[in-house]
XYZ file of N, CA and C in Angstrom:
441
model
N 315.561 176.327 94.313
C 315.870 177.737 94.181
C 317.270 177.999 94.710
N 318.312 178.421 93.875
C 319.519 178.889 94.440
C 319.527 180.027 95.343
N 319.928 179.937 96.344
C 320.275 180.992 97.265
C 321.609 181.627 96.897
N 321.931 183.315 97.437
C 322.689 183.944 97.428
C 323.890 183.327 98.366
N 324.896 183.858 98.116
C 326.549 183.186 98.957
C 326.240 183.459 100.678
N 327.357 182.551 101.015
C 327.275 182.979 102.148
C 328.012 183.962 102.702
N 327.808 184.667 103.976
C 328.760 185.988 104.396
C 329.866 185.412 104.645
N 331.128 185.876 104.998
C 332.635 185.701 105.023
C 332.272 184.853 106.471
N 331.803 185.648 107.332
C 332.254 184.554 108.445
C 331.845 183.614 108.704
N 330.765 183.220 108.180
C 329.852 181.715 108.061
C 330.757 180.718 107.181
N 331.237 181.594 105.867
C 332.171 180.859 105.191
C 333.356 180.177 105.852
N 333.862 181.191 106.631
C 334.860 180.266 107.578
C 334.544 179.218 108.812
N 333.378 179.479 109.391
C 332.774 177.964 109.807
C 332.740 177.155 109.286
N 332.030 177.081 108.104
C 332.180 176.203 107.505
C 333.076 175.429 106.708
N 334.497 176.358 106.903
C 335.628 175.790 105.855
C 336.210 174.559 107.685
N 335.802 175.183 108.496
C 336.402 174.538 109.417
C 336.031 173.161 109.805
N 334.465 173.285 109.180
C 333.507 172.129 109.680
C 333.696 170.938 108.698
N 334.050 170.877 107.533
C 334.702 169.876 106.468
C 335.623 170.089 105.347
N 335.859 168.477 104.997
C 337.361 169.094 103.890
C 336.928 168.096 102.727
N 337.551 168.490 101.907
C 336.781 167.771 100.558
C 337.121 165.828 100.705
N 337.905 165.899 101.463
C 338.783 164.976 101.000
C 338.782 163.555 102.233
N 338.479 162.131 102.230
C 338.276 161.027 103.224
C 338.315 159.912 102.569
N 339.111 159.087 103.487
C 339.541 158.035 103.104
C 341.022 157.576 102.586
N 341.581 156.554 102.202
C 342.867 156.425 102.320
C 342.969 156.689 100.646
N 342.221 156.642 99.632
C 342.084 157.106 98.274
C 342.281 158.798 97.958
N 341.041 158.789 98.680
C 341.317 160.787 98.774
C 342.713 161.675 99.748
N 343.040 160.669 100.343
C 344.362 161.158 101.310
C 345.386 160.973 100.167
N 345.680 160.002 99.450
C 347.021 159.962 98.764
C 346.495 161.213 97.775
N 345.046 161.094 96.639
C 345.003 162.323 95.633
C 344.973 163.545 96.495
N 344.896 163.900 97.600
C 344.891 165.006 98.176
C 346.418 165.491 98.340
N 347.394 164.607 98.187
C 349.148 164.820 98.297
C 349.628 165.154 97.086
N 348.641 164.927 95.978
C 349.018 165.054 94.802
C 348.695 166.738 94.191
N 347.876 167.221 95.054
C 346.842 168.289 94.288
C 347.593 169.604 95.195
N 347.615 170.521 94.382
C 348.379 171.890 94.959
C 347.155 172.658 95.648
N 347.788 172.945 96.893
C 347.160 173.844 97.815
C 346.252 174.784 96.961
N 346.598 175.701 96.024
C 345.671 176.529 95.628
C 344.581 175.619 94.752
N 344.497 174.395 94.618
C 343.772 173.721 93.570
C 342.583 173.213 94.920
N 343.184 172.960 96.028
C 342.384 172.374 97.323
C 341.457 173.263 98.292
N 342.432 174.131 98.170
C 341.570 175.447 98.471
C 340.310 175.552 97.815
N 340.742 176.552 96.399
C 339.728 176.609 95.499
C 338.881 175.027 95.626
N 338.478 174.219 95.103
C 337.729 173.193 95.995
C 337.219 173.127 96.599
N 337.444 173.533 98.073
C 336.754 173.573 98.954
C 336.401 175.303 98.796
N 336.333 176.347 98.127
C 335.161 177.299 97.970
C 334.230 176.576 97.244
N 334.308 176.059 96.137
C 333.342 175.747 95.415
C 332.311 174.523 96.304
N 332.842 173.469 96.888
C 332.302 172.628 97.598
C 331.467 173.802 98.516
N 331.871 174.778 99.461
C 330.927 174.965 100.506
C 329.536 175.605 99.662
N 330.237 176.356 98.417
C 329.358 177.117 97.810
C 327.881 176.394 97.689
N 327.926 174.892 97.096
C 327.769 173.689 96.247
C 326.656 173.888 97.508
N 327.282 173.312 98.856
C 326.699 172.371 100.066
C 325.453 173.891 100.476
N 326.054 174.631 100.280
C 325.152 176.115 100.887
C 323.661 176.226 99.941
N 324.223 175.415 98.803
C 323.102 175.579 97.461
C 322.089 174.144 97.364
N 322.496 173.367 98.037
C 321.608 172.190 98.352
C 322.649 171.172 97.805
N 323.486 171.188 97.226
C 324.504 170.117 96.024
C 325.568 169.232 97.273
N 326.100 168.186 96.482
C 326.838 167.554 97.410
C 327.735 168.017 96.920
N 328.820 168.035 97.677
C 330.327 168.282 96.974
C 331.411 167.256 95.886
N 332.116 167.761 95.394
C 332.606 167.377 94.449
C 334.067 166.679 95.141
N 334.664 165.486 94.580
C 335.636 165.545 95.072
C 336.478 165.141 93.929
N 338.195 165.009 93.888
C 338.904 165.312 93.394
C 339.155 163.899 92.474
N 339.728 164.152 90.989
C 339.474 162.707 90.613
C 341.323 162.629 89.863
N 342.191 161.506 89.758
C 343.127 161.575 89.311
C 343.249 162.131 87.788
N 342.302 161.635 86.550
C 341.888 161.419 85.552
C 341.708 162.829 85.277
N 340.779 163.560 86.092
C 340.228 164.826 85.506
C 341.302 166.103 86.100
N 341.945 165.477 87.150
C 342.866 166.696 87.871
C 344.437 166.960 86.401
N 344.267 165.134 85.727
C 345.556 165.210 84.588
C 344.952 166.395 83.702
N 343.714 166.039 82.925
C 343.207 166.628 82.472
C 343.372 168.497 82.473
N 342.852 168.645 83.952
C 342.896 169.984 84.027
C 344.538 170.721 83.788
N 345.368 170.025 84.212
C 346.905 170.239 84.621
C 347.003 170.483 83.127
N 346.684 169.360 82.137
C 347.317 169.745 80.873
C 346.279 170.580 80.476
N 346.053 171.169 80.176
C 344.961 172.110 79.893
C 345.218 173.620 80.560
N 345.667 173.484 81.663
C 346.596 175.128 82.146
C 347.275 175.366 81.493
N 348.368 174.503 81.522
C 349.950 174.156 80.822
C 349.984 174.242 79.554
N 348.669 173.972 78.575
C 348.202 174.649 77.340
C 347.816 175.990 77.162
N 347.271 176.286 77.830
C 347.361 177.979 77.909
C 348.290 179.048 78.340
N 348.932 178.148 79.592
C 350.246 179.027 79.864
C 351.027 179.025 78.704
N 351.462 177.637 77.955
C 352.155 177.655 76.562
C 351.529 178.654 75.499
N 350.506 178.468 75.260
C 350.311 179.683 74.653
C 350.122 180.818 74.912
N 350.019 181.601 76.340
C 349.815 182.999 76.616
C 348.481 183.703 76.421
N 347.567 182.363 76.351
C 346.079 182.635 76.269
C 344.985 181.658 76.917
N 343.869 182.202 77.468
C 342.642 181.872 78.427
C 342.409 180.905 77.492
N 341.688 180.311 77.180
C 340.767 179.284 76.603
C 339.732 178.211 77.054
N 339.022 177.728 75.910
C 338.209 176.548 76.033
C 338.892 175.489 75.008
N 340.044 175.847 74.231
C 340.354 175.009 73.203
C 340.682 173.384 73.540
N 340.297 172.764 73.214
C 340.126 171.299 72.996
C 339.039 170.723 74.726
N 338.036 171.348 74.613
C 337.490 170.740 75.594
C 336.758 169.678 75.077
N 336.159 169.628 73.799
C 335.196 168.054 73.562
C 336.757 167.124 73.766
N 337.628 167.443 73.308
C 338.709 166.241 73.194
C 339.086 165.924 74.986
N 338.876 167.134 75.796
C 338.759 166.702 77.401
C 338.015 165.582 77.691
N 336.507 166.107 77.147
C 335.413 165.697 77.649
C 335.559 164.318 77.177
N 335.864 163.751 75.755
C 336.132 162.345 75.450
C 337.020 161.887 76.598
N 337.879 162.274 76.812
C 338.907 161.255 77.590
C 338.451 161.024 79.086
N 337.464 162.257 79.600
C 337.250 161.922 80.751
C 336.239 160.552 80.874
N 336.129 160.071 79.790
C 334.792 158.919 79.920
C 333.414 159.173 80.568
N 333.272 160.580 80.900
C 332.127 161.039 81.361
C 331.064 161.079 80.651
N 329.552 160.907 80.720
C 328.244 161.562 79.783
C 328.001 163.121 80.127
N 329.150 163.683 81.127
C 328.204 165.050 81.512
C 329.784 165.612 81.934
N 330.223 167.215 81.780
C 331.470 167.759 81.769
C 331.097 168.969 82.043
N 331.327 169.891 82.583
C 331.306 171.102 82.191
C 332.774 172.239 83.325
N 333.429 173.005 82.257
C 334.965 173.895 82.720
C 334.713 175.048 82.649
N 335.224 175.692 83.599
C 335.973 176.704 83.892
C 337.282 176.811 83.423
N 337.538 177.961 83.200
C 339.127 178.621 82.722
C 338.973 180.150 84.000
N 340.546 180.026 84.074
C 340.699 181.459 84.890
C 341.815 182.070 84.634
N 342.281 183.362 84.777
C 343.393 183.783 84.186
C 344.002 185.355 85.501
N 345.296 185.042 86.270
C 345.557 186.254 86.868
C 344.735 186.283 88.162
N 344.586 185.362 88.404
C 343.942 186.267 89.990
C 344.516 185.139 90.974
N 345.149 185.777 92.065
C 346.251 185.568 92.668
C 345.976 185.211 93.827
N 344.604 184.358 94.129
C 343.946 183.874 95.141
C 343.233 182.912 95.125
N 343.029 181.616 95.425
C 342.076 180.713 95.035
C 340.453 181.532 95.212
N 340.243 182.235 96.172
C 339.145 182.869 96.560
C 338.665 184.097 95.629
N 339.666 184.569 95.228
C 339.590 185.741 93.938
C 338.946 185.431 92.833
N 339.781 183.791 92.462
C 338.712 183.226 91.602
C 337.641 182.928 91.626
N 337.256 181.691 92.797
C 336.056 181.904 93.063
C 335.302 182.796 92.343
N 335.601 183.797 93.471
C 334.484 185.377 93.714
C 334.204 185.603 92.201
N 335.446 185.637 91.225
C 335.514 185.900 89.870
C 333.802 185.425 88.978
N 334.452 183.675 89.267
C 333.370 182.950 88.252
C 332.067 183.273 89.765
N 332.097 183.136 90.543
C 330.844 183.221 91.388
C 329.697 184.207 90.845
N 330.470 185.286 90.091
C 329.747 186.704 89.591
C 329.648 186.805 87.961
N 329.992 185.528 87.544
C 330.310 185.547 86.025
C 328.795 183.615 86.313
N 327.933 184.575 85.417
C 326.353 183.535 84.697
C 326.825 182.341 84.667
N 327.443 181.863 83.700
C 327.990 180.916 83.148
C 329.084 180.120 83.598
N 329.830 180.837 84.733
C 330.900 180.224 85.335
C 329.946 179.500 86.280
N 329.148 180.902 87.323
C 328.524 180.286 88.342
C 327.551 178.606 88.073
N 327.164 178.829 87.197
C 326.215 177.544 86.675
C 327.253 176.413 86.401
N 328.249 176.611 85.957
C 328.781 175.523 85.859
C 329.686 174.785 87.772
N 329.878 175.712 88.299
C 329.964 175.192 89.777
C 328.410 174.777 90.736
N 327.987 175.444 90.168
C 326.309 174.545 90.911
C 325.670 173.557 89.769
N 326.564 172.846 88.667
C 326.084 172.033 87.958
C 325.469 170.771 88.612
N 323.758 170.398 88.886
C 323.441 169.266 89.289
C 324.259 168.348 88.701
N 324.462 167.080 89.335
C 324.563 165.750 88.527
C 326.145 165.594 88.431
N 326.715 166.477 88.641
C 328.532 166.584 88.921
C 328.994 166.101 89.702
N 329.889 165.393 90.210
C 330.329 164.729 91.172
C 332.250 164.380 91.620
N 332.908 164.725 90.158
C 334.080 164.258 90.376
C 334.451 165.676 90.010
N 336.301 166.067 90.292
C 336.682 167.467 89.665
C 338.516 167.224 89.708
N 338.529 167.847 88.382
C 339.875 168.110 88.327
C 340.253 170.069 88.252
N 341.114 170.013 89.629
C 341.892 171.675 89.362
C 343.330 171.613 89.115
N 343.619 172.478 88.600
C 344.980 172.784 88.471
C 345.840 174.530 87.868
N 346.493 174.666 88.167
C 346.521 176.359 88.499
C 348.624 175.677 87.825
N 348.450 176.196 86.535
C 349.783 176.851 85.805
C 350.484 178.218 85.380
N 351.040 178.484 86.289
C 351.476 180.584 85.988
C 349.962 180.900 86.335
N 349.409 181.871 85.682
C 348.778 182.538 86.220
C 346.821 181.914 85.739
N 347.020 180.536 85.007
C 346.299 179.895 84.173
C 345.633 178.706 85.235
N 344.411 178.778 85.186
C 343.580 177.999 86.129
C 342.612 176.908 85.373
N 342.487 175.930 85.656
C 341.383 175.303 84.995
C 340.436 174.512 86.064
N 339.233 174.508 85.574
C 338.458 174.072 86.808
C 337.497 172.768 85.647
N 337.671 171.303 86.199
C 337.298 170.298 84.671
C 336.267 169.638 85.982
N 335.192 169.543 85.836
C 334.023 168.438 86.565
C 333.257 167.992 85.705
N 332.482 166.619 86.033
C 332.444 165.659 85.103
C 331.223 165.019 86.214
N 330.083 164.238 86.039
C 329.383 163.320 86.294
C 330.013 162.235 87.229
């Protein structure tokens, strides 16, 4: 049974109590990944851990992925899902499921955004997920997790 979010200040215990990221693998992709992409991350991770799920951590493959996939929408001046089976092939995954975000000027904004949006939320408490690519172009967000 999914439980409701947690209150703000529990949230910040818990941002204090872990970080997505361990080991000398996740230390170098963690140099690679923009603060608002790590952030956001770790909302969705505590969200994840609050909901019974393990957290997701960051994958080189799917973070390219997501990057070009902003950078496609910023180029065009529009939100999208366009070419996600062609994502989903390259990630070599059996299981995918994205987020898109557009304009909100906070990793946490977003969040809150898809947290309150059916279909977003389900896809951040997706059982069986395990790896994630973010990446945030102009005002164009993509959120790519994969098995």
């Amino acid at each position: 049974m999914r439980r409701s979010f947690l209150p703000t200040t529990l949230l910040a215990a818990l941002l204090c109590l872990g970080h997505p990221f361990s080991g000398d693998a996740h230390a170098r992709e963690h140099e690679q990944v923009s603060l608002y992409a790590r952030t956001l991350l770790e909302q969705i991770n505590n969200y994840r851990i609050y909901n019974g799920l393990p957290p997701l951590r960051f994958d080189a493959r799917l973070n390219h992925l997501a990057r070009s996939h902003s950078f496609a929408m910023f180029r065009q001046k529009r939100m999208s899902h366009s070419g996600f089976d062609e994502r989903f092939r390259r990630s070599g995954s059996r299981m995918c499921v994205e987020n898109v975000g557009w304009n909100y000027s906070t990793p946490l904004k977003q969040f809150d955004s898809w947290r309150h949006s059916r279909g977003h939320d389900e896809n951040m408490l997706k059982q069986g997920i395990h790896y994630a690519g973010i990446a945030e172009i102009g005002k164009y967000v993509t959120f790519f997790a994969c098995r």
